[in-house]
């Protein structure tokens, strides 16, 4: 039987520190997230990219399924902005690139 008290006692103790450096980095991130480079109104004249991804903690076919599900969710979520417009799907998952290829995908209702 494992003695968890002995394991926990051997773990190093980490102290949470929030100093001037951490506060400065936090303020910089807040400013960047609220900037016009990050927050902008949708412009239908500009190139549109749907970027979606899934967790890397899953193995095998489940990764492809999750990646495809994330892409489908992103397209469905922004359907009103994408309908009738060419757009790019961005993924970092190589098998998805080969599955989708360079084909123009069309859906029928």
JSON list of N, CA, C and O in Angstrom, two decimals, residues 48-54 67 70-75 78 82 87-92:
[
{"chain": "A", "resi": 48, "resn": "UNK", "atom": "N", "xyz": [-10.84, 35.58, -44.61]},
{"chain": "A", "resi": 48, "resn": "UNK", "atom": "CA", "xyz": [-11.42, 34.98, -43.42]},
{"chain": "A", "resi": 48, "resn": "UNK", "atom": "C", "xyz": [-10.77, 33.63, -43.17]},
{"chain": "A", "resi": 48, "resn": "UNK", "atom": "O", "xyz": [-10.67, 32.81, -44.08]},
{"chain": "A", "resi": 49, "resn": "UNK", "atom": "N", "xyz": [-10.34, 33.42, -41.95]},
{"chain": "A", "resi": 49, "resn": "UNK", "atom": "CA", "xyz": [-9.71, 32.16, -41.56]},
{"chain": "A", "resi": 49, "resn": "UNK", "atom": "C", "xyz": [-10.45, 31.60, -40.36]},
{"chain": "A", "resi": 49, "resn": "UNK", "atom": "O", "xyz": [-10.65, 32.29, -39.37]},
{"chain": "A", "resi": 50, "resn": "UNK", "atom": "N", "xyz": [-10.87, 30.34, -40.46]},
{"chain": "A", "resi": 50, "resn": "UNK", "atom": "CA", "xyz": [-11.47, 29.64, -39.33]},
{"chain": "A", "resi": 50, "resn": "UNK", "atom": "C", "xyz": [-10.36, 28.77, -38.74]},
{"chain": "A", "resi": 50, "resn": "UNK", "atom": "O", "xyz": [-9.89, 27.84, -39.38]},
{"chain": "A", "resi": 51, "resn": "UNK", "atom": "N", "xyz": [-9.93, 29.10, -37.54]},
{"chain": "A", "resi": 51, "resn": "UNK", "atom": "CA", "xyz": [-8.86, 28.34, -36.87]},
{"chain": "A", "resi": 51, "resn": "UNK", "atom": "C", "xyz": [-9.48, 27.60, -35.69]},
{"chain": "A", "resi": 51, "resn": "UNK", "atom": "O", "xyz": [-10.10, 28.21, -34.83]},
{"chain": "A", "resi": 52, "resn": "UNK", "atom": "N", "xyz": [-9.35, 26.30, -35.70]},
{"chain": "A", "resi": 52, "resn": "UNK", "atom": "CA", "xyz": [-9.92, 25.49, -34.63]},
{"chain": "A", "resi": 52, "resn": "UNK", "atom": "C", "xyz": [-8.94, 24.38, -34.30]},
{"chain": "A", "resi": 52, "resn": "UNK", "atom": "O", "xyz": [-8.16, 23.95, -35.13]},
{"chain": "A", "resi": 53, "resn": "UNK", "atom": "N", "xyz": [-9.00, 23.92, -33.08]},
{"chain": "A", "resi": 53, "resn": "UNK", "atom": "CA", "xyz": [-8.10, 22.85, -32.67]},
{"chain": "A", "resi": 53, "resn": "UNK", "atom": "C", "xyz": [-8.71, 22.05, -31.53]},
{"chain": "A", "resi": 53, "resn": "UNK", "atom": "O", "xyz": [-9.72, 22.42, -30.96]},
{"chain": "A", "resi": 54, "resn": "UNK", "atom": "N", "xyz": [-8.05, 20.94, -31.25]},
{"chain": "A", "resi": 54, "resn": "UNK", "atom": "CA", "xyz": [-8.51, 20.08, -30.16]},
{"chain": "A", "resi": 54, "resn": "UNK", "atom": "C", "xyz": [-7.35, 19.83, -29.21]},
{"chain": "A", "resi": 54, "resn": "UNK", "atom": "O", "xyz": [-6.22, 20.22, -29.48]},
{"chain": "A", "resi": 67, "resn": "UNK", "atom": "N", "xyz": [-10.50, 17.00, -33.80]},
{"chain": "A", "resi": 67, "resn": "UNK", "atom": "CA", "xyz": [-10.08, 18.10, -34.66]},
{"chain": "A", "resi": 67, "resn": "UNK", "atom": "C", "xyz": [-11.18, 18.43, -35.67]},
{"chain": "A", "resi": 67, "resn": "UNK", "atom": "O", "xyz": [-11.51, 19.59, -35.89]},
{"chain": "A", "resi": 70, "resn": "UNK", "atom": "N", "xyz": [-14.02, 20.13, -33.90]},
{"chain": "A", "resi": 70, "resn": "UNK", "atom": "CA", "xyz": [-13.70, 21.52, -33.59]},
{"chain": "A", "resi": 70, "resn": "UNK", "atom": "C", "xyz": [-13.86, 22.40, -34.83]},
{"chain": "A", "resi": 70, "resn": "UNK", "atom": "O", "xyz": [-14.39, 23.51, -34.75]},
{"chain": "A", "resi": 71, "resn": "UNK", "atom": "N", "xyz": [-13.43, 21.91, -35.98]},
{"chain": "A", "resi": 71, "resn": "UNK", "atom": "CA", "xyz": [-13.58, 22.67, -37.22]},
{"chain": "A", "resi": 71, "resn": "UNK", "atom": "C", "xyz": [-15.05, 22.84, -37.56]},
{"chain": "A", "resi": 71, "resn": "UNK", "atom": "O", "xyz": [-15.50, 23.94, -37.89]},
{"chain": "A", "resi": 72, "resn": "UNK", "atom": "N", "xyz": [-15.81, 21.75, -37.48]},
{"chain": "A", "resi": 72, "resn": "UNK", "atom": "CA", "xyz": [-17.26, 21.82, -37.77]},
{"chain": "A", "resi": 72, "resn": "UNK", "atom": "C", "xyz": [-17.95, 22.79, -36.83]},
{"chain": "A", "resi": 72, "resn": "UNK", "atom": "O", "xyz": [-18.80, 23.58, -37.26]},
{"chain": "A", "resi": 73, "resn": "UNK", "atom": "N", "xyz": [-17.60, 22.74, -35.55]},
{"chain": "A", "resi": 73, "resn": "UNK", "atom": "CA", "xyz": [-18.22, 23.65, -34.58]},
{"chain": "A", "resi": 73, "resn": "UNK", "atom": "C", "xyz": [-17.91, 25.10, -34.94]},
{"chain": "A", "resi": 73, "resn": "UNK", "atom": "O", "xyz": [-18.79, 25.96, -34.91]},
{"chain": "A", "resi": 74, "resn": "UNK", "atom": "N", "xyz": [-16.64, 25.37, -35.30]},
{"chain": "A", "resi": 74, "resn": "UNK", "atom": "CA", "xyz": [-16.27, 26.74, -35.66]},
{"chain": "A", "resi": 74, "resn": "UNK", "atom": "C", "xyz": [-17.01, 27.25, -36.87]},
{"chain": "A", "resi": 74, "resn": "UNK", "atom": "O", "xyz": [-17.49, 28.38, -36.91]},
{"chain": "A", "resi": 75, "resn": "UNK", "atom": "N", "xyz": [-17.16, 26.39, -37.87]},
{"chain": "A", "resi": 75, "resn": "UNK", "atom": "CA", "xyz": [-17.87, 26.79, -39.09]},
{"chain": "A", "resi": 75, "resn": "UNK", "atom": "C", "xyz": [-19.36, 26.99, -38.80]},
{"chain": "A", "resi": 75, "resn": "UNK", "atom": "O", "xyz": [-19.96, 27.97, -39.26]},
{"chain": "A", "resi": 78, "resn": "UNK", "atom": "N", "xyz": [-20.01, 30.28, -36.78]},
{"chain": "A", "resi": 78, "resn": "UNK", "atom": "CA", "xyz": [-19.90, 31.52, -37.54]},
{"chain": "A", "resi": 78, "resn": "UNK", "atom": "C", "xyz": [-20.51, 31.38, -38.94]},
{"chain": "A", "resi": 78, "resn": "UNK", "atom": "O", "xyz": [-20.11, 32.09, -39.86]},
{"chain": "A", "resi": 82, "resn": "UNK", "atom": "N", "xyz": [-19.88, 33.28, -42.65]},
{"chain": "A", "resi": 82, "resn": "UNK", "atom": "CA", "xyz": [-19.15, 32.51, -43.66]},
{"chain": "A", "resi": 82, "resn": "UNK", "atom": "C", "xyz": [-19.99, 32.15, -44.87]},
{"chain": "A", "resi": 82, "resn": "UNK", "atom": "O", "xyz": [-19.44, 31.85, -45.94]},
{"chain": "A", "resi": 87, "resn": "UNK", "atom": "N", "xyz": [-13.48, 30.88, -47.53]},
{"chain": "A", "resi": 87, "resn": "UNK", "atom": "CA", "xyz": [-12.72, 31.06, -46.30]},
{"chain": "A", "resi": 87, "resn": "UNK", "atom": "C", "xyz": [-11.72, 29.92, -46.16]},
{"chain": "A", "resi": 87, "resn": "UNK", "atom": "O", "xyz": [-11.84, 28.88, -46.80]},
{"chain": "A", "resi": 88, "resn": "UNK", "atom": "N", "xyz": [-10.71, 30.15, -45.36]},
{"chain": "A", "resi": 88, "resn": "UNK", "atom": "CA", "xyz": [-9.67, 29.16, -45.11]},
{"chain": "A", "resi": 88, "resn": "UNK", "atom": "C", "xyz": [-9.91, 28.49, -43.77]},
{"chain": "A", "resi": 88, "resn": "UNK", "atom": "O", "xyz": [-10.35, 29.14, -42.82]},
{"chain": "A", "resi": 89, "resn": "UNK", "atom": "N", "xyz": [-9.59, 27.21, -43.71]},
{"chain": "A", "resi": 89, "resn": "UNK", "atom": "CA", "xyz": [-9.62, 26.48, -42.44]},
{"chain": "A", "resi": 89, "resn": "UNK", "atom": "C", "xyz": [-8.17, 26.26, -42.04]},
{"chain": "A", "resi": 89, "resn": "UNK", "atom": "O", "xyz": [-7.39, 25.70, -42.81]},
{"chain": "A", "resi": 90, "resn": "UNK", "atom": "N", "xyz": [-7.82, 26.71, -40.85]},
{"chain": "A", "resi": 90, "resn": "UNK", "atom": "CA", "xyz": [-6.45, 26.59, -40.38]},
{"chain": "A", "resi": 90, "resn": "UNK", "atom": "C", "xyz": [-6.37, 25.53, -39.30]},
{"chain": "A", "resi": 90, "resn": "UNK", "atom": "O", "xyz": [-7.14, 25.56, -38.33]},
{"chain": "A", "resi": 91, "resn": "UNK", "atom": "N", "xyz": [-5.48, 24.57, -39.48]},
{"chain": "A", "resi": 91, "resn": "UNK", "atom": "CA", "xyz": [-5.28, 23.52, -38.49]},
{"chain": "A", "resi": 91, "resn": "UNK", "atom": "C", "xyz": [-3.79, 23.18, -38.44]},
{"chain": "A", "resi": 91, "resn": "UNK", "atom": "O", "xyz": [-3.08, 23.34, -39.42]},
{"chain": "A", "resi": 92, "resn": "UNK", "atom": "N", "xyz": [-3.35, 22.71, -37.31]},
{"chain": "A", "resi": 92, "resn": "UNK", "atom": "CA", "xyz": [-1.97, 22.27, -37.18]},
{"chain": "A", "resi": 92, "resn": "UNK", "atom": "C", "xyz": [-1.89, 20.74, -37.14]},
{"chain": "A", "resi": 92, "resn": "UNK", "atom": "O", "xyz": [-0.88, 20.18, -36.77]}
]
